[in-house]
Amino acid sequence: MQREKLLFVYNAEAGVANGLADTLHKLLKPKTYACSLCKITHGLLGEKKLWKDFRKNSGYTMEFYHKQEFQKAFASKFLPHYQFPVVLVVMNDAIEVLIHPHELDTLENSRQLITMIKERLA
């Protein structure tokens, strides 16, 4: 599979205030937090080390978006309606789902996410 880039779309809003609210939500009510991708890749104090190391050293081109940023950047009447969070792959100018939201919900940590990404892009 020829890979061009991976798009990670968080089920969260951009901005400092939203980031603080998300952190508090993860701390106070982690079971009701709506972004499994955030839980997997970020802790209370920022990006998790294993994930950060993978992101920097994997060789994959990656872009990260909050849901509204993604919708604005890729606005098109031809773009399918995605559920968030989601991991997408852009190949030959086409966007395909690499990891569905329900699959992200089953992952417990960044190691499992990294394994899934590597397996699907092999």
PDB file of C-alpha atoms in Angstrom:
ATOM      1  CA  MET A   1       0.000   0.000   0.000  1.00  0.00           C
ATOM      2  CA  GLN A   2       1.496   3.308  -1.041  1.00  0.00           C
ATOM      3  CA  ARG A   3       1.130   5.748   1.793  1.00  0.00           C
ATOM      4  CA  GLU A   4       1.103   9.480   1.417  1.00  0.00           C
ATOM      5  CA  LYS A   5      -0.027  10.738   4.809  1.00  0.00           C
ATOM      6  CA  LEU A   6      -2.080   9.945   7.856  1.00  0.00           C
ATOM      7  CA  LEU A   7      -4.766  12.282   9.169  1.00  0.00           C
ATOM      8  CA  PHE A   8      -5.667  12.046  12.841  1.00  0.00           C
ATOM      9  CA  VAL A   9      -8.934  13.771  13.684  1.00  0.00           C
ATOM     10  CA  TYR A  10      -9.744  14.249  17.351  1.00  0.00           C
ATOM     11  CA  ASN A  11     -13.304  14.439  18.633  1.00  0.00           C
ATOM     12  CA  ALA A  12     -12.431  17.690  20.385  1.00  0.00           C
ATOM     13  CA  GLU A  13     -12.477  21.413  19.749  1.00  0.00           C
ATOM     14  CA  ALA A  14      -9.357  23.529  19.214  1.00  0.00           C
ATOM     15  CA  GLY A  15      -8.240  26.268  21.563  1.00  0.00           C
ATOM     16  CA  VAL A  16      -6.682  26.734  24.974  1.00  0.00           C
ATOM     17  CA  ALA A  17      -9.983  26.931  26.847  1.00  0.00           C
ATOM     18  CA  ASN A  18     -11.255  23.769  25.151  1.00  0.00           C
ATOM     19  CA  GLY A  19      -7.960  22.016  25.903  1.00  0.00           C
ATOM     20  CA  LEU A  20      -8.270  22.893  29.577  1.00  0.00           C
ATOM     21  CA  ALA A  21     -11.891  21.735  29.650  1.00  0.00           C
ATOM     22  CA  ASP A  22     -10.870  18.453  27.977  1.00  0.00           C
ATOM     23  CA  THR A  23      -8.106  17.902  30.533  1.00  0.00           C
ATOM     24  CA  LEU A  24     -10.506  18.489  33.411  1.00  0.00           C
ATOM     25  CA  HIS A  25     -13.068  16.160  31.827  1.00  0.00           C
ATOM     26  CA  LYS A  26     -10.438  13.405  31.422  1.00  0.00           C
ATOM     27  CA  LEU A  27      -9.432  13.876  35.063  1.00  0.00           C
ATOM     28  CA  LEU A  28     -12.872  14.126  36.648  1.00  0.00           C
ATOM     29  CA  LYS A  29     -15.022  11.896  34.417  1.00  0.00           C
ATOM     30  CA  PRO A  30     -12.716   9.782  32.238  1.00  0.00           C
ATOM     31  CA  LYS A  31     -15.401   7.227  31.346  1.00  0.00           C
ATOM     32  CA  THR A  32     -17.578   9.882  29.722  1.00  0.00           C
ATOM     33  CA  TYR A  33     -14.782  11.587  27.775  1.00  0.00           C
ATOM     34  CA  ALA A  34     -15.777  11.542  24.086  1.00  0.00           C
ATOM     35  CA  CYS A  35     -12.379  11.271  22.387  1.00  0.00           C
ATOM     36  CA  SER A  36     -10.732   7.868  22.639  1.00  0.00           C
ATOM     37  CA  LEU A  37      -7.924   9.065  20.333  1.00  0.00           C
ATOM     38  CA  CYS A  38      -7.119  11.854  22.821  1.00  0.00           C
ATOM     39  CA  LYS A  39      -7.065   9.352  25.690  1.00  0.00           C
ATOM     40  CA  ILE A  40      -4.699   7.069  23.785  1.00  0.00           C
ATOM     41  CA  THR A  41      -2.220   9.722  22.620  1.00  0.00           C
ATOM     42  CA  HIS A  42      -2.356  12.334  25.401  1.00  0.00           C
ATOM     43  CA  GLY A  43      -2.231  12.259  29.168  1.00  0.00           C
ATOM     44  CA  LEU A  44      -3.146  15.007  31.588  1.00  0.00           C
ATOM     45  CA  LEU A  45       0.170  16.800  31.000  1.00  0.00           C
ATOM     46  CA  GLY A  46       0.395  16.488  27.224  1.00  0.00           C
ATOM     47  CA  GLU A  47       1.449  13.974  24.624  1.00  0.00           C
ATOM     48  CA  LYS A  48       2.400  10.513  25.905  1.00  0.00           C
ATOM     49  CA  LYS A  49       6.079   9.650  25.460  1.00  0.00           C
ATOM     50  CA  LEU A  50       5.633   6.386  23.526  1.00  0.00           C
ATOM     51  CA  TRP A  51       3.236   8.068  21.099  1.00  0.00           C
ATOM     52  CA  LYS A  52       5.441  11.150  20.728  1.00  0.00           C
ATOM     53  CA  ASP A  53       8.483   8.997  19.960  1.00  0.00           C
ATOM     54  CA  PHE A  54       6.519   7.026  17.359  1.00  0.00           C
ATOM     55  CA  ARG A  55       5.145  10.184  15.787  1.00  0.00           C
ATOM     56  CA  LYS A  56       8.602  11.719  15.475  1.00  0.00           C
ATOM     57  CA  ASN A  57      10.467   8.604  14.322  1.00  0.00           C
ATOM     58  CA  SER A  58       7.986   6.489  12.349  1.00  0.00           C
ATOM     59  CA  GLY A  59       8.720   7.931   8.930  1.00  0.00           C
ATOM     60  CA  TYR A  60       4.998   8.455   8.314  1.00  0.00           C
ATOM     61  CA  THR A  61       3.748  11.878   7.304  1.00  0.00           C
ATOM     62  CA  MET A  62       1.088  12.802   9.840  1.00  0.00           C
ATOM     63  CA  GLU A  63      -1.326  15.678  10.243  1.00  0.00           C
ATOM     64  CA  PHE A  64      -3.456  16.302  13.313  1.00  0.00           C
ATOM     65  CA  TYR A  65      -6.804  18.088  13.430  1.00  0.00           C
ATOM     66  CA  HIS A  66      -9.540  18.899  15.860  1.00  0.00           C
ATOM     67  CA  LYS A  67     -12.896  18.034  14.278  1.00  0.00           C
ATOM     68  CA  GLN A  68     -13.846  21.592  13.221  1.00  0.00           C
ATOM     69  CA  GLU A  69     -10.353  22.215  11.810  1.00  0.00           C
ATOM     70  CA  PHE A  70     -10.656  19.054   9.720  1.00  0.00           C
ATOM     71  CA  GLN A  71     -14.129  19.940   8.494  1.00  0.00           C
ATOM     72  CA  LYS A  72     -12.929  23.383   7.451  1.00  0.00           C
ATOM     73  CA  ALA A  73      -9.676  22.187   5.827  1.00  0.00           C
ATOM     74  CA  PHE A  74     -11.374  19.419   3.857  1.00  0.00           C
ATOM     75  CA  ALA A  75     -14.743  21.037   3.202  1.00  0.00           C
ATOM     76  CA  SER A  76     -16.355  19.509   0.132  1.00  0.00           C
ATOM     77  CA  LYS A  77     -19.811  18.332  -0.781  1.00  0.00           C
ATOM     78  CA  PHE A  78     -18.120  15.142  -1.996  1.00  0.00           C
ATOM     79  CA  LEU A  79     -16.395  14.353   1.300  1.00  0.00           C
ATOM     80  CA  PRO A  80     -18.155  11.586   3.224  1.00  0.00           C
ATOM     81  CA  HIS A  81     -19.559  12.354   6.647  1.00  0.00           C
ATOM     82  CA  TYR A  82     -17.069  11.000   9.190  1.00  0.00           C
ATOM     83  CA  GLN A  83     -17.633  10.121  12.815  1.00  0.00           C
ATOM     84  CA  PHE A  84     -14.885  11.321  15.143  1.00  0.00           C
ATOM     85  CA  PRO A  85     -12.336  10.483  16.338  1.00  0.00           C
ATOM     86  CA  VAL A  86     -10.943   8.788  13.270  1.00  0.00           C
ATOM     87  CA  VAL A  87      -7.612   7.992  11.613  1.00  0.00           C
ATOM     88  CA  LEU A  88      -7.603   8.506   7.852  1.00  0.00           C
ATOM     89  CA  VAL A  89      -5.034   7.787   5.183  1.00  0.00           C
ATOM     90  CA  VAL A  90      -4.580   9.901   2.065  1.00  0.00           C
ATOM     91  CA  MET A  91      -3.505   7.745  -0.873  1.00  0.00           C
ATOM     92  CA  ASN A  92      -3.426   8.806  -4.508  1.00  0.00           C
ATOM     93  CA  ASP A  93      -5.478  11.911  -3.640  1.00  0.00           C
ATOM     94  CA  ALA A  94      -8.222   9.803  -2.039  1.00  0.00           C
ATOM     95  CA  ILE A  95      -9.078   9.783   1.659  1.00  0.00           C
ATOM     96  CA  GLU A  96      -9.874   6.411   3.231  1.00  0.00           C
ATOM     97  CA  VAL A  97     -10.609   5.389   6.802  1.00  0.00           C
ATOM     98  CA  LEU A  98      -7.657   3.577   8.345  1.00  0.00           C
ATOM     99  CA  ILE A  99      -9.053   3.204  11.871  1.00  0.00           C
ATOM    100  CA  HIS A 100     -12.763   3.644  12.596  1.00  0.00           C
ATOM    101  CA  PRO A 101     -14.043   5.388  15.741  1.00  0.00           C
ATOM    102  CA  HIS A 102     -15.431   2.140  17.198  1.00  0.00           C
ATOM    103  CA  GLU A 103     -12.003   0.543  16.778  1.00  0.00           C
ATOM    104  CA  LEU A 104     -10.309   3.453  18.550  1.00  0.00           C
ATOM    105  CA  ASP A 105     -12.788   2.983  21.397  1.00  0.00           C
ATOM    106  CA  THR A 106     -11.485  -0.576  21.939  1.00  0.00           C
ATOM    107  CA  LEU A 107      -7.812   0.431  22.229  1.00  0.00           C
ATOM    108  CA  GLU A 108      -6.381   0.810  25.707  1.00  0.00           C
ATOM    109  CA  ASN A 109      -3.064   2.513  25.012  1.00  0.00           C
ATOM    110  CA  SER A 110      -0.792   4.080  22.423  1.00  0.00           C
ATOM    111  CA  ARG A 111       1.146   0.815  21.935  1.00  0.00           C
ATOM    112  CA  GLN A 112      -2.027  -0.821  20.584  1.00  0.00           C
ATOM    113  CA  LEU A 113      -2.663   2.171  18.305  1.00  0.00           C
ATOM    114  CA  ILE A 114       0.889   2.040  16.961  1.00  0.00           C
ATOM    115  CA  THR A 115       0.588  -1.697  16.310  1.00  0.00           C
ATOM    116  CA  MET A 116      -2.709  -1.231  14.454  1.00  0.00           C
ATOM    117  CA  ILE A 117      -1.259   1.553  12.290  1.00  0.00           C
ATOM    118  CA  LYS A 118       1.815  -0.505  11.378  1.00  0.00           C
ATOM    119  CA  GLU A 119      -0.252  -3.614  10.588  1.00  0.00           C
ATOM    120  CA  ARG A 120      -2.677  -1.742   8.342  1.00  0.00           C
ATOM    121  CA  LEU A 121       0.042   0.108   6.444  1.00  0.00           C
ATOM    122  CA  ALA A 122       2.220  -2.972   5.929  1.00  0.00           C
TER     123      ALA A 122
END
